Short mmCIF file of C-alpha atoms in Angstrom, two decimals:
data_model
loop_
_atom_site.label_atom_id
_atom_site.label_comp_id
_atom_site.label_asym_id
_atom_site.label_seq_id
_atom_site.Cartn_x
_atom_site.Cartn_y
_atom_site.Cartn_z
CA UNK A 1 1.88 16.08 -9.94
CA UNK A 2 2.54 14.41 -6.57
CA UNK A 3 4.44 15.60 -3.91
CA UNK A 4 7.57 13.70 -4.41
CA UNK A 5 10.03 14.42 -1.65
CA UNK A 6 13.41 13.66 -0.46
CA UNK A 7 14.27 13.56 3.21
CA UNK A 8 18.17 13.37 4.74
CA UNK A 9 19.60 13.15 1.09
CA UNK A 10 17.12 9.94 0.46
CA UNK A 11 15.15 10.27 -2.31
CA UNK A 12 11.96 8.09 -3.45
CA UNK A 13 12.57 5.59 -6.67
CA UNK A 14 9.83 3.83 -8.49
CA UNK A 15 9.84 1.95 -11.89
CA UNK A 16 7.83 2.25 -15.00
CA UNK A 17 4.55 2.97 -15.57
CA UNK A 18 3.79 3.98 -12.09
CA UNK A 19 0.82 6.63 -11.59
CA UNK A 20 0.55 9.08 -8.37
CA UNK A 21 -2.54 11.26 -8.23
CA UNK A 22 -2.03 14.61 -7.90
CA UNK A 23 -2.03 14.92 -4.15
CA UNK A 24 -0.44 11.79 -3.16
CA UNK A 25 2.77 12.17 -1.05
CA UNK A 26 5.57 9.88 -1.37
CA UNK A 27 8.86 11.29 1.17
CA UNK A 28 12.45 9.71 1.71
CA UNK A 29 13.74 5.93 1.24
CA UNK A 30 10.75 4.63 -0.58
CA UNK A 31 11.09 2.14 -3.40
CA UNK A 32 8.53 0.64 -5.32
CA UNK A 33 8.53 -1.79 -8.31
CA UNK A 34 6.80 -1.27 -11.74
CA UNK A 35 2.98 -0.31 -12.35
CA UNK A 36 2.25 0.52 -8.59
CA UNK A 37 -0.20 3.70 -7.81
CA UNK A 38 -0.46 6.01 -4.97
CA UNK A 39 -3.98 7.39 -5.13
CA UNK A 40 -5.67 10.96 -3.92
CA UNK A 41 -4.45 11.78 0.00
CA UNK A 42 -2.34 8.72 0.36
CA UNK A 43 1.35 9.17 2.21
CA UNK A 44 4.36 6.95 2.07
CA UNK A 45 6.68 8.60 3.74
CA UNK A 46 10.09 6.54 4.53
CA UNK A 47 11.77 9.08 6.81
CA UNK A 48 13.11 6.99 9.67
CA UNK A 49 14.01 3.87 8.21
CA UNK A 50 12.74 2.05 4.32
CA UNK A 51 9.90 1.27 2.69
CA UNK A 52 10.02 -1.07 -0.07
CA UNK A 53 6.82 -2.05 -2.18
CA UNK A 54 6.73 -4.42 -5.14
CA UNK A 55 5.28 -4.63 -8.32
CA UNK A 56 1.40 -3.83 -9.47
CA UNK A 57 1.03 -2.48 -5.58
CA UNK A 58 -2.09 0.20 -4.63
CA UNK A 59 -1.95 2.17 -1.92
CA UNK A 60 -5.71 3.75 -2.20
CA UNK A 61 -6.96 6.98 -1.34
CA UNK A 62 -6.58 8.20 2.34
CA UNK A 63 -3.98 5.63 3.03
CA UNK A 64 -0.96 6.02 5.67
CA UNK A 65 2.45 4.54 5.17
CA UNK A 66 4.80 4.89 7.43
CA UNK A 67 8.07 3.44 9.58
CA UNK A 68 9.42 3.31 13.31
CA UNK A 69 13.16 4.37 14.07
CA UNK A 70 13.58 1.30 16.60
CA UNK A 71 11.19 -0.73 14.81
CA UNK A 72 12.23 -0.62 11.41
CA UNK A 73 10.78 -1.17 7.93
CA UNK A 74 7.39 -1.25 6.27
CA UNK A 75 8.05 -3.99 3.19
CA UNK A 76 4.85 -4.66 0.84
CA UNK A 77 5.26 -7.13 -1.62
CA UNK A 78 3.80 -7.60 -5.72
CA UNK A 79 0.23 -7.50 -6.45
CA UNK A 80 -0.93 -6.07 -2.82
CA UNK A 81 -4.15 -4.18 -2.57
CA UNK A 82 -4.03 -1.62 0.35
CA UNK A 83 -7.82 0.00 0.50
CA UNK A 84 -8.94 3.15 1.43
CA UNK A 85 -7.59 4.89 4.62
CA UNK A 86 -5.12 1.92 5.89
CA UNK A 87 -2.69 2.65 8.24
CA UNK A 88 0.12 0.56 7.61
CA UNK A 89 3.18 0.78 9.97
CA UNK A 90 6.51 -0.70 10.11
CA UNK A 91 5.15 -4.21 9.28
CA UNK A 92 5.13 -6.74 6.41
CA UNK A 93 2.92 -7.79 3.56
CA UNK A 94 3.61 -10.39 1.32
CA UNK A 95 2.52 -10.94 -2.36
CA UNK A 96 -1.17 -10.93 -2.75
CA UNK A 97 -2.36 -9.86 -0.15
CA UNK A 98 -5.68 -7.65 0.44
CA UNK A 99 -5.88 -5.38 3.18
CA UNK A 100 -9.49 -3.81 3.29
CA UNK A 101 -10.50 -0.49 4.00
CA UNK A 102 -10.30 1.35 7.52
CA UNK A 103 -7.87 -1.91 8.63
CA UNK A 104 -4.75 -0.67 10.90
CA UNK A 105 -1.65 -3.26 10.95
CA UNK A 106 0.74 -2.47 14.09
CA UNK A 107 4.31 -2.67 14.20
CA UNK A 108 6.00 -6.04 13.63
CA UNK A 109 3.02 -7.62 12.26
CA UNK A 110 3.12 -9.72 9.12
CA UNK A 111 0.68 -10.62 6.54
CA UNK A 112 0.86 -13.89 4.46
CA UNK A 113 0.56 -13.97 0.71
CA UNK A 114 -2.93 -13.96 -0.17
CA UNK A 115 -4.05 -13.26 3.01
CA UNK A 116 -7.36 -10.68 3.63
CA UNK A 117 -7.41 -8.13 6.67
CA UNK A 118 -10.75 -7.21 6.67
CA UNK A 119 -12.58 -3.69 6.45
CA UNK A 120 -11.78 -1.86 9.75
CA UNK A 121 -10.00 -4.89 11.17
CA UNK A 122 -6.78 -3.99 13.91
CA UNK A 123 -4.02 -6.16 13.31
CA UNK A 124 -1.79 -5.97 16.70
CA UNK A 125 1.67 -5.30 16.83
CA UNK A 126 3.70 -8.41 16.19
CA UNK A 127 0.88 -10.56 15.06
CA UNK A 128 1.60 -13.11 12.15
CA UNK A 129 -1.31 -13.26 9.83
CA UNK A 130 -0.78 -17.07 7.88
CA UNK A 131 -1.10 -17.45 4.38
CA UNK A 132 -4.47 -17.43 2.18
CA UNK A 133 -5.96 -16.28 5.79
CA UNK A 134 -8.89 -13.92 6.27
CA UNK A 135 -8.64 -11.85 10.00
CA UNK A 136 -10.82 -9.49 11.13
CA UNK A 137 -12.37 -7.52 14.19
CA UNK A 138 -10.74 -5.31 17.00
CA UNK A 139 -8.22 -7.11 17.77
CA UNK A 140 -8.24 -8.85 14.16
CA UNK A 141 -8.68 -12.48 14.98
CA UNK A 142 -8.44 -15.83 12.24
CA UNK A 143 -11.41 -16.21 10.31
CA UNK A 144 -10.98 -18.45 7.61
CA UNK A 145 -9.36 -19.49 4.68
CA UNK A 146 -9.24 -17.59 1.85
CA UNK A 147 -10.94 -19.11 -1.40
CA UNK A 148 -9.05 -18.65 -5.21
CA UNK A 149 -9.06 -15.47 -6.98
CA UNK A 150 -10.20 -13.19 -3.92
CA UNK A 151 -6.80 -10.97 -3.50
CA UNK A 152 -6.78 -10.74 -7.86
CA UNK A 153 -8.11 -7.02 -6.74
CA UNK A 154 -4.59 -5.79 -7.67
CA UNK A 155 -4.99 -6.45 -11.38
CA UNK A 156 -7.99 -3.91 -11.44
CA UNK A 157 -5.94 -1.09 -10.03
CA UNK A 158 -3.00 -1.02 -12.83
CA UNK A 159 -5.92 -0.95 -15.40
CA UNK A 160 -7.35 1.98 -13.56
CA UNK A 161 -4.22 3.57 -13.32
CA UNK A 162 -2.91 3.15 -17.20
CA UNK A 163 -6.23 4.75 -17.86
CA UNK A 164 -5.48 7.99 -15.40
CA UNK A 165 -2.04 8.17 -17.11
CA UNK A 166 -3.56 8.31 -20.06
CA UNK A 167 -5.80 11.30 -19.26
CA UNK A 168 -3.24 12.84 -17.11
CA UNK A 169 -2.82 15.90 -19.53
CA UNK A 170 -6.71 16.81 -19.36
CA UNK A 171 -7.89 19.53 -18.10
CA UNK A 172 -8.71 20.11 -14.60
CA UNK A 173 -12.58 21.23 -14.20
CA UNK A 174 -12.77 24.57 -11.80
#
């Protein structure tokens, strides 16, 4: 079981068929929408201000999300992909997005639906990432466009969770 955990009275709410791996962590005003997962390592931990996260969301293994008192809110829309071992902070990412492994997006930023960060990429604070964009490098920069079907990673990752729920009650091999 996850480490579910309130913080100041605020406790975290998801809807159905969500899975959380047994050492995910998930602390304070966190909401998420149906058939998201929180996989092995990964923190979401809403203790200074919200975090609200859509429907079919991953947050992979490793991953980091967090808030800023004077900042404000981390929102993540439906059908986002978060890789492995993203720090995402106080910023926004709308429907569809990707956001590939090792990538860290800064305060204030914004990510447009469909958009890619790619692998290892640092989105500064306050940067606005368009729509169906990919960005990359240190500082992330424009790439190019996105083509069809490239952010449809989401879809994979409620499969692979339905079929950890399922085999939730097995054993544990020591």
């Amino acid at each position: 079981m996850a480490l579910i955990k309130s913080y100041r009275g605020l406790v975290p709410k998801w809807g159905r068929d969500c899975y959380f791996s047994e050492n995910a962590t998930i602390v304070g005003d966190v909401t998420m929408g149906d058939e998201c997962s929180v996989w092995f390592n990964a923190v979401v931990r809403g203790d200074v201000a919200p975090i609200t996260i859509g429907d079919r969301t991953n947050v992979q293994d490793g991953s980091c999300v967090h808030v800023t008192h004077d900042t404000g809110p981390t929102h993540i829309g439906s059908d986002v992909t978060i890789g492995h071992n993203v720090t995402v902070h106080a910023c926004t990412i709308h429907d569809g997005a990707l956001i590939g492994m090792g990538s860290t997006l800064l305060d204030g930023c914004e990510i447009g639906e469909g958009a890619v960060v790619a692998a290892g990429a640092l989105v500064l604070q306050n940067t606005k990432v368009g729509a169906h964009e990919i960005w990359g490098g240190v500082p992330a920069k424009y790439i190019k466009p996105t083509r069809p079907g490239l952010t449809d990673n989401a879809k994979h990752y409620v499969a692979y969770a339905k079929e950890y729920l399922q085999s939730e009650n097995s054993e544990i091999v020591k």
